[in-house]
mmCIF file with all atom_site columns, C-alpha atoms in Angstrom:
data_model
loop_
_atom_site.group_PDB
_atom_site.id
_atom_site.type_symbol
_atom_site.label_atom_id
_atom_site.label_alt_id
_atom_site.label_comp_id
_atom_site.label_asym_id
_atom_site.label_entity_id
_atom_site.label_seq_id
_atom_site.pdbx_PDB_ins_code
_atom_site.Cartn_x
_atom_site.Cartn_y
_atom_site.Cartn_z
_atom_site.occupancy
_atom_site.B_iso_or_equiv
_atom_site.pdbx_formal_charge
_atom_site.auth_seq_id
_atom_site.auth_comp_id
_atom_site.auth_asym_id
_atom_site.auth_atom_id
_atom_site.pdbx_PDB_model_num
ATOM 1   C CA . UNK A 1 1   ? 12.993  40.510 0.076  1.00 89.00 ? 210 UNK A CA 1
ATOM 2   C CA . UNK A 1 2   ? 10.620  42.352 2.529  1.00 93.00 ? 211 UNK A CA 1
ATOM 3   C CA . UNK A 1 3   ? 7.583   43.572 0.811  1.00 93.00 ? 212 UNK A CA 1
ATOM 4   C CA . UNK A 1 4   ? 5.103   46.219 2.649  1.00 94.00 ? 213 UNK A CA 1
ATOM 5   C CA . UNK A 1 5   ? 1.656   46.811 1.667  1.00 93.00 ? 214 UNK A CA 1
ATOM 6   C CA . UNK A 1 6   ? -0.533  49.591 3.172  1.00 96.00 ? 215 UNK A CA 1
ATOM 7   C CA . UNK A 1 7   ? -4.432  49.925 2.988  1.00 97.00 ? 216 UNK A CA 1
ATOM 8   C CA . UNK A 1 8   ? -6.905  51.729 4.687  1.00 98.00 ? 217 UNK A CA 1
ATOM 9   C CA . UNK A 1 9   ? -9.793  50.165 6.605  1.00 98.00 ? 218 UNK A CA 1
ATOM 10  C CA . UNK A 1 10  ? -13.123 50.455 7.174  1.00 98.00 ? 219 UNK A CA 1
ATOM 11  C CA . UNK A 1 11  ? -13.375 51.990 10.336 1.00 97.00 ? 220 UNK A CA 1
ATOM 12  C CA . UNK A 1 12  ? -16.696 49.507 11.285 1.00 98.00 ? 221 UNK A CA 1
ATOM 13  C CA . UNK A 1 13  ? -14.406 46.412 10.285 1.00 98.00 ? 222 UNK A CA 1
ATOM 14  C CA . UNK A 1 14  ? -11.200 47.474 12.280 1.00 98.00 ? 223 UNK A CA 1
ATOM 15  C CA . UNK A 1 15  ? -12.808 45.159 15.011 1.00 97.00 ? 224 UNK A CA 1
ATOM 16  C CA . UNK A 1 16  ? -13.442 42.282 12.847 1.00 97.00 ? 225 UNK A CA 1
ATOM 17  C CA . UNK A 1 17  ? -9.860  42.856 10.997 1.00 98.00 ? 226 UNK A CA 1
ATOM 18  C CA . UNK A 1 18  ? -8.515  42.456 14.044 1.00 97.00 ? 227 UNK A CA 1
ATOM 19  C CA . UNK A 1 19  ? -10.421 39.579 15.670 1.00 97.00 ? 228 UNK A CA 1
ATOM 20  C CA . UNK A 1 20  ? -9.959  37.613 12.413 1.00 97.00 ? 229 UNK A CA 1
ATOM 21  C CA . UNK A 1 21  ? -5.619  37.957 12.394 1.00 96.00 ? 230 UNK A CA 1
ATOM 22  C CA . UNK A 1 22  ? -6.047  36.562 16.013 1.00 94.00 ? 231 UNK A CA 1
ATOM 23  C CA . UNK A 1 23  ? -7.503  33.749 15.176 1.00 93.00 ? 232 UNK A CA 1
ATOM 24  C CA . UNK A 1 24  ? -5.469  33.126 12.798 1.00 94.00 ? 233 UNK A CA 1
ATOM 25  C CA . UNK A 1 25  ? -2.658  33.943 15.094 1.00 88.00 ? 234 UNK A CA 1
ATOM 26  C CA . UNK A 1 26  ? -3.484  31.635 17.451 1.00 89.00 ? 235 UNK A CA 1
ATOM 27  C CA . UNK A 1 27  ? -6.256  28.281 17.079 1.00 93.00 ? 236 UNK A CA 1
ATOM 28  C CA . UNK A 1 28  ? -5.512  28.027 13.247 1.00 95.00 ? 237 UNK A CA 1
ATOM 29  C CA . UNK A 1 29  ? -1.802  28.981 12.893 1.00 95.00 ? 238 UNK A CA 1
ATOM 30  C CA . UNK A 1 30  ? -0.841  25.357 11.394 1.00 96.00 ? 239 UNK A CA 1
ATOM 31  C CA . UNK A 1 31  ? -3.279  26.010 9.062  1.00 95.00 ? 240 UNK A CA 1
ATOM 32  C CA . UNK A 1 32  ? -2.061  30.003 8.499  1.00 96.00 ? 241 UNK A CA 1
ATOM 33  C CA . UNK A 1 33  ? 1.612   28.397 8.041  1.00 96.00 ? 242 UNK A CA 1
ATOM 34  C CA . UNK A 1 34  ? 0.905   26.118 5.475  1.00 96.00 ? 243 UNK A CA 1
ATOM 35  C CA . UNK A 1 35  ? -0.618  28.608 3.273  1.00 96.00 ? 244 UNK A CA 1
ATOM 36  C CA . UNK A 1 36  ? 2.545   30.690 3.714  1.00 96.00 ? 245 UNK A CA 1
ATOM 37  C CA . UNK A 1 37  ? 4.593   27.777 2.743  1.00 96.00 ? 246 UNK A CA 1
ATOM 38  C CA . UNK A 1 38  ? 2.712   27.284 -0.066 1.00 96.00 ? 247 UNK A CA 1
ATOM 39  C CA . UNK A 1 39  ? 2.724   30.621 -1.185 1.00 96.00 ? 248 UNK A CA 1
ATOM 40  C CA . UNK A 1 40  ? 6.743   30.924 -0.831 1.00 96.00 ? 249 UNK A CA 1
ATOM 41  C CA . UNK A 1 41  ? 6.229   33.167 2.228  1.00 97.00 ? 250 UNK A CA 1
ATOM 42  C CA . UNK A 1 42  ? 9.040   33.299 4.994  1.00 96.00 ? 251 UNK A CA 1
ATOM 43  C CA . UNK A 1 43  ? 7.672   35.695 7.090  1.00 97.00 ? 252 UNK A CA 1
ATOM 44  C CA . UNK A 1 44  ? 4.292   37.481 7.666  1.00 96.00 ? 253 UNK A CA 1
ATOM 45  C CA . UNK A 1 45  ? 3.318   40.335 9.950  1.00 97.00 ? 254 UNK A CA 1
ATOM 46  C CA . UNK A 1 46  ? 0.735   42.980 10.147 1.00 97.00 ? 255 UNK A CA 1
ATOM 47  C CA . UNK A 1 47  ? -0.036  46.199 12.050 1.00 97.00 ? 256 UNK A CA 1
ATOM 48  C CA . UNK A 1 48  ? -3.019  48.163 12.137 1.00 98.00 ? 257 UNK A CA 1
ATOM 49  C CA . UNK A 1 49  ? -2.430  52.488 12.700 1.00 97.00 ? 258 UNK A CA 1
ATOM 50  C CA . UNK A 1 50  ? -5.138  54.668 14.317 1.00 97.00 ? 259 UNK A CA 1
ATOM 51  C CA . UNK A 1 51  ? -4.778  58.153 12.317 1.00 96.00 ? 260 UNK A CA 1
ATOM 52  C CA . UNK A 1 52  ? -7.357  60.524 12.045 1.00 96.00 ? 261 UNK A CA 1
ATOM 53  C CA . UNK A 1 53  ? -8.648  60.031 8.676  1.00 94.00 ? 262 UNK A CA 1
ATOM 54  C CA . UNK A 1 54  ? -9.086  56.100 9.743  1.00 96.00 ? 263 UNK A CA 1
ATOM 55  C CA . UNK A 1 55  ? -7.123  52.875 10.463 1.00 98.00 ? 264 UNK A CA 1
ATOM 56  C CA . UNK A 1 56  ? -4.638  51.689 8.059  1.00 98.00 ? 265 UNK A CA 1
ATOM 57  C CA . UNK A 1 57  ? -3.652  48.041 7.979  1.00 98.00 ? 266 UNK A CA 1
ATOM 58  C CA . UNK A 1 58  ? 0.120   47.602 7.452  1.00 97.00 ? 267 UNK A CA 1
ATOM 59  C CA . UNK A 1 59  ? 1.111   43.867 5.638  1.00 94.00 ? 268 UNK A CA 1
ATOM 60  C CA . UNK A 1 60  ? 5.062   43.042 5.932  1.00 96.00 ? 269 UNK A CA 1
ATOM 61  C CA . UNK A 1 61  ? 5.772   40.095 3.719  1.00 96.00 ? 270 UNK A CA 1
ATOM 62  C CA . UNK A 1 62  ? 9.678   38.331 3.151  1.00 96.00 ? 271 UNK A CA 1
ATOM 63  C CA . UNK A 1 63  ? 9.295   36.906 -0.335 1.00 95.00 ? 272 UNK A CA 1
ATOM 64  C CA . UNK A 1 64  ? 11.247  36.575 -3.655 1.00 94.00 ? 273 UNK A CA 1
ATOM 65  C CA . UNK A 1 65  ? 8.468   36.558 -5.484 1.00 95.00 ? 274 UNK A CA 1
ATOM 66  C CA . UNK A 1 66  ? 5.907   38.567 -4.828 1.00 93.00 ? 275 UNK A CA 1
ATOM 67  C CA . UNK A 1 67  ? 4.319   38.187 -7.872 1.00 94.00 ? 276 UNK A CA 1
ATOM 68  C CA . UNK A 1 68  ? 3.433   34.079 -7.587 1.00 95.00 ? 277 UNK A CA 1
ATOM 69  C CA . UNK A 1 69  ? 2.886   34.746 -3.826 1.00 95.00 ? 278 UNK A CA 1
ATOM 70  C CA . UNK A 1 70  ? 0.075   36.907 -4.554 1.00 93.00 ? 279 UNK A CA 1
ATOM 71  C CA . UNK A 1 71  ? -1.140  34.295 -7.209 1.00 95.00 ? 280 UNK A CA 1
ATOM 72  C CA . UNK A 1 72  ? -1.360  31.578 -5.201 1.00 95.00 ? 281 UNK A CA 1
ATOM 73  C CA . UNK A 1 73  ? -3.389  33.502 -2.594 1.00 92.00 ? 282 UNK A CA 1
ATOM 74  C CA . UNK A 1 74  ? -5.776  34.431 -5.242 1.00 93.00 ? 283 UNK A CA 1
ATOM 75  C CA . UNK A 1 75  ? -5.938  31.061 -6.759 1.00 94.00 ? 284 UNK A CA 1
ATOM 76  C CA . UNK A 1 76  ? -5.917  29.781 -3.504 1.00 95.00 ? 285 UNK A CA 1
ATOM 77  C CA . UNK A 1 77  ? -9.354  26.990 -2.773 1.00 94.00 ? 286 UNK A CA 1
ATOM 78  C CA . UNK A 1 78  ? -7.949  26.892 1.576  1.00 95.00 ? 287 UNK A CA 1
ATOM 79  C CA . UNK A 1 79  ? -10.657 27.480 3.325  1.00 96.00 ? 288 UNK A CA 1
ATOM 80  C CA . UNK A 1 80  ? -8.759  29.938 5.671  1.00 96.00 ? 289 UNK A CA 1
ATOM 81  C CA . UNK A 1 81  ? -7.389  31.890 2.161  1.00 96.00 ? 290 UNK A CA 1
ATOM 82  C CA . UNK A 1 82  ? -10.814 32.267 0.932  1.00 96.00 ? 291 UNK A CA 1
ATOM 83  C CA . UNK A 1 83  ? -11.777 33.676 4.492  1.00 96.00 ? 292 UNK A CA 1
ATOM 84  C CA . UNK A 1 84  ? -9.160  36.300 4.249  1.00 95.00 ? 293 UNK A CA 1
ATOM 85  C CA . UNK A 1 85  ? -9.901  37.300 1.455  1.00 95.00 ? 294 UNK A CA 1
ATOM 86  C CA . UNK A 1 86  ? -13.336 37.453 2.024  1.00 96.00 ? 295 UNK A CA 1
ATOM 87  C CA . UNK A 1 87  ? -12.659 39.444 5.560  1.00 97.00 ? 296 UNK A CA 1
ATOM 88  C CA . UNK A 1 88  ? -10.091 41.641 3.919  1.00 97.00 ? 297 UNK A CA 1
ATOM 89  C CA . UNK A 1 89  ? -12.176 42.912 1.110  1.00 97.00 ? 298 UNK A CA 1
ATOM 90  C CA . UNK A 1 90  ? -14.654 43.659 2.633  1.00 98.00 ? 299 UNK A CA 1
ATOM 91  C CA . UNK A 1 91  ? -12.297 45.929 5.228  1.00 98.00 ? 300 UNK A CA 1
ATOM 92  C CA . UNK A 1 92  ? -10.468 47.747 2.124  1.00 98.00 ? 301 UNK A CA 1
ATOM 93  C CA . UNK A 1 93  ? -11.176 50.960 1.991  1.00 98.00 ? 302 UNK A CA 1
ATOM 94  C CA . UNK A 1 94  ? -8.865  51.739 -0.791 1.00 97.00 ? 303 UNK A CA 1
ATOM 95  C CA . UNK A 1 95  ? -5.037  52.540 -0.997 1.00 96.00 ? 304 UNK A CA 1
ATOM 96  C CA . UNK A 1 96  ? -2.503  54.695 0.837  1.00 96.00 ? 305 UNK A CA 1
ATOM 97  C CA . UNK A 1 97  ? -0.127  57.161 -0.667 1.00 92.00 ? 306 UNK A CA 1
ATOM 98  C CA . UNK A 1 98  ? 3.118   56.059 0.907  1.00 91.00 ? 307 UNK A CA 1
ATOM 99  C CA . UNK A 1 99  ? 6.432   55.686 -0.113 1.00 93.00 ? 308 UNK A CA 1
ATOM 100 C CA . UNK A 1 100 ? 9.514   54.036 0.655  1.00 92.00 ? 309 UNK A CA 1
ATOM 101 C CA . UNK A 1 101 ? 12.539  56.340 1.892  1.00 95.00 ? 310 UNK A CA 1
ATOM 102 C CA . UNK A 1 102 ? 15.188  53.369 3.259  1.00 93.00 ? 311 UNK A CA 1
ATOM 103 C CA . UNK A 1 103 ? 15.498  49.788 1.751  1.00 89.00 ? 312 UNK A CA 1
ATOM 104 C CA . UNK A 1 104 ? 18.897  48.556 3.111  1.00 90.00 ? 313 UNK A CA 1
ATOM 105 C CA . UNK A 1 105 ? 19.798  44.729 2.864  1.00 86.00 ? 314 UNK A CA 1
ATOM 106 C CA . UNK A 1 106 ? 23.253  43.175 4.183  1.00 88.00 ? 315 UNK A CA 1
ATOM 107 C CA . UNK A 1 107 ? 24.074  41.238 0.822  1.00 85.00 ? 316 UNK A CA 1
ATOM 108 C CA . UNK A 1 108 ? 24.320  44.588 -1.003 1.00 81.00 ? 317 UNK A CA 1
ATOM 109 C CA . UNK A 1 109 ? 27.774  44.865 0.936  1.00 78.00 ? 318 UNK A CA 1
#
């Protein structure tokens, strides 16, 4: 199941938010893909949106459990888990009102 989490950043970390998913986009991906392994992630993505009251960081997760997903992050002693969290707390600038208005999946046929 695809899971979507929206929060707004810091506009004075949007820089570091984003220099931070490179890298681990691209020197410490092995490292990035083992933690989603471990977590029972398939698939990861993430989006940041100018708007005018800020950016907003947009999280895409394919899990079936979101639940122990998120638990093992928090629990999490990786060094590049505890960096995340570390960078992506303190980017939060709190939540976003959103809502969902189309969840279609092919095994509902």
């Amino acid at each position: 199941m695809i899971h979507l989490v929206a929060r707004r950043l810091r506009a004075d970390h949007r820089d570091r938010v984003i220099a931070w998913l490179g890298g681990i986009d691209r020197p410490r991906r092995p490292e990035a893909l083992e933690s989603l392994a471990a977590e029972g992630v398939d698939h990861e993505t993430a989006m940041i949106i100018d708007t005018s009251e800020g950016p907003i960081i947009v999280y895409a997760m394919q899990t079936d459990d979101l639940e122990r997903s998120r638990a093992v992050t928090d629990e999490s002693q990786r060094p590049i888990d505890a960096e995340h969290r570390a960078v992506m707390r303190a980017a939060d600038a709190g939540p976003v009102a959103a809502e969902i208005v189309l969840d279609l999946r092919a095994d509902e046929r």
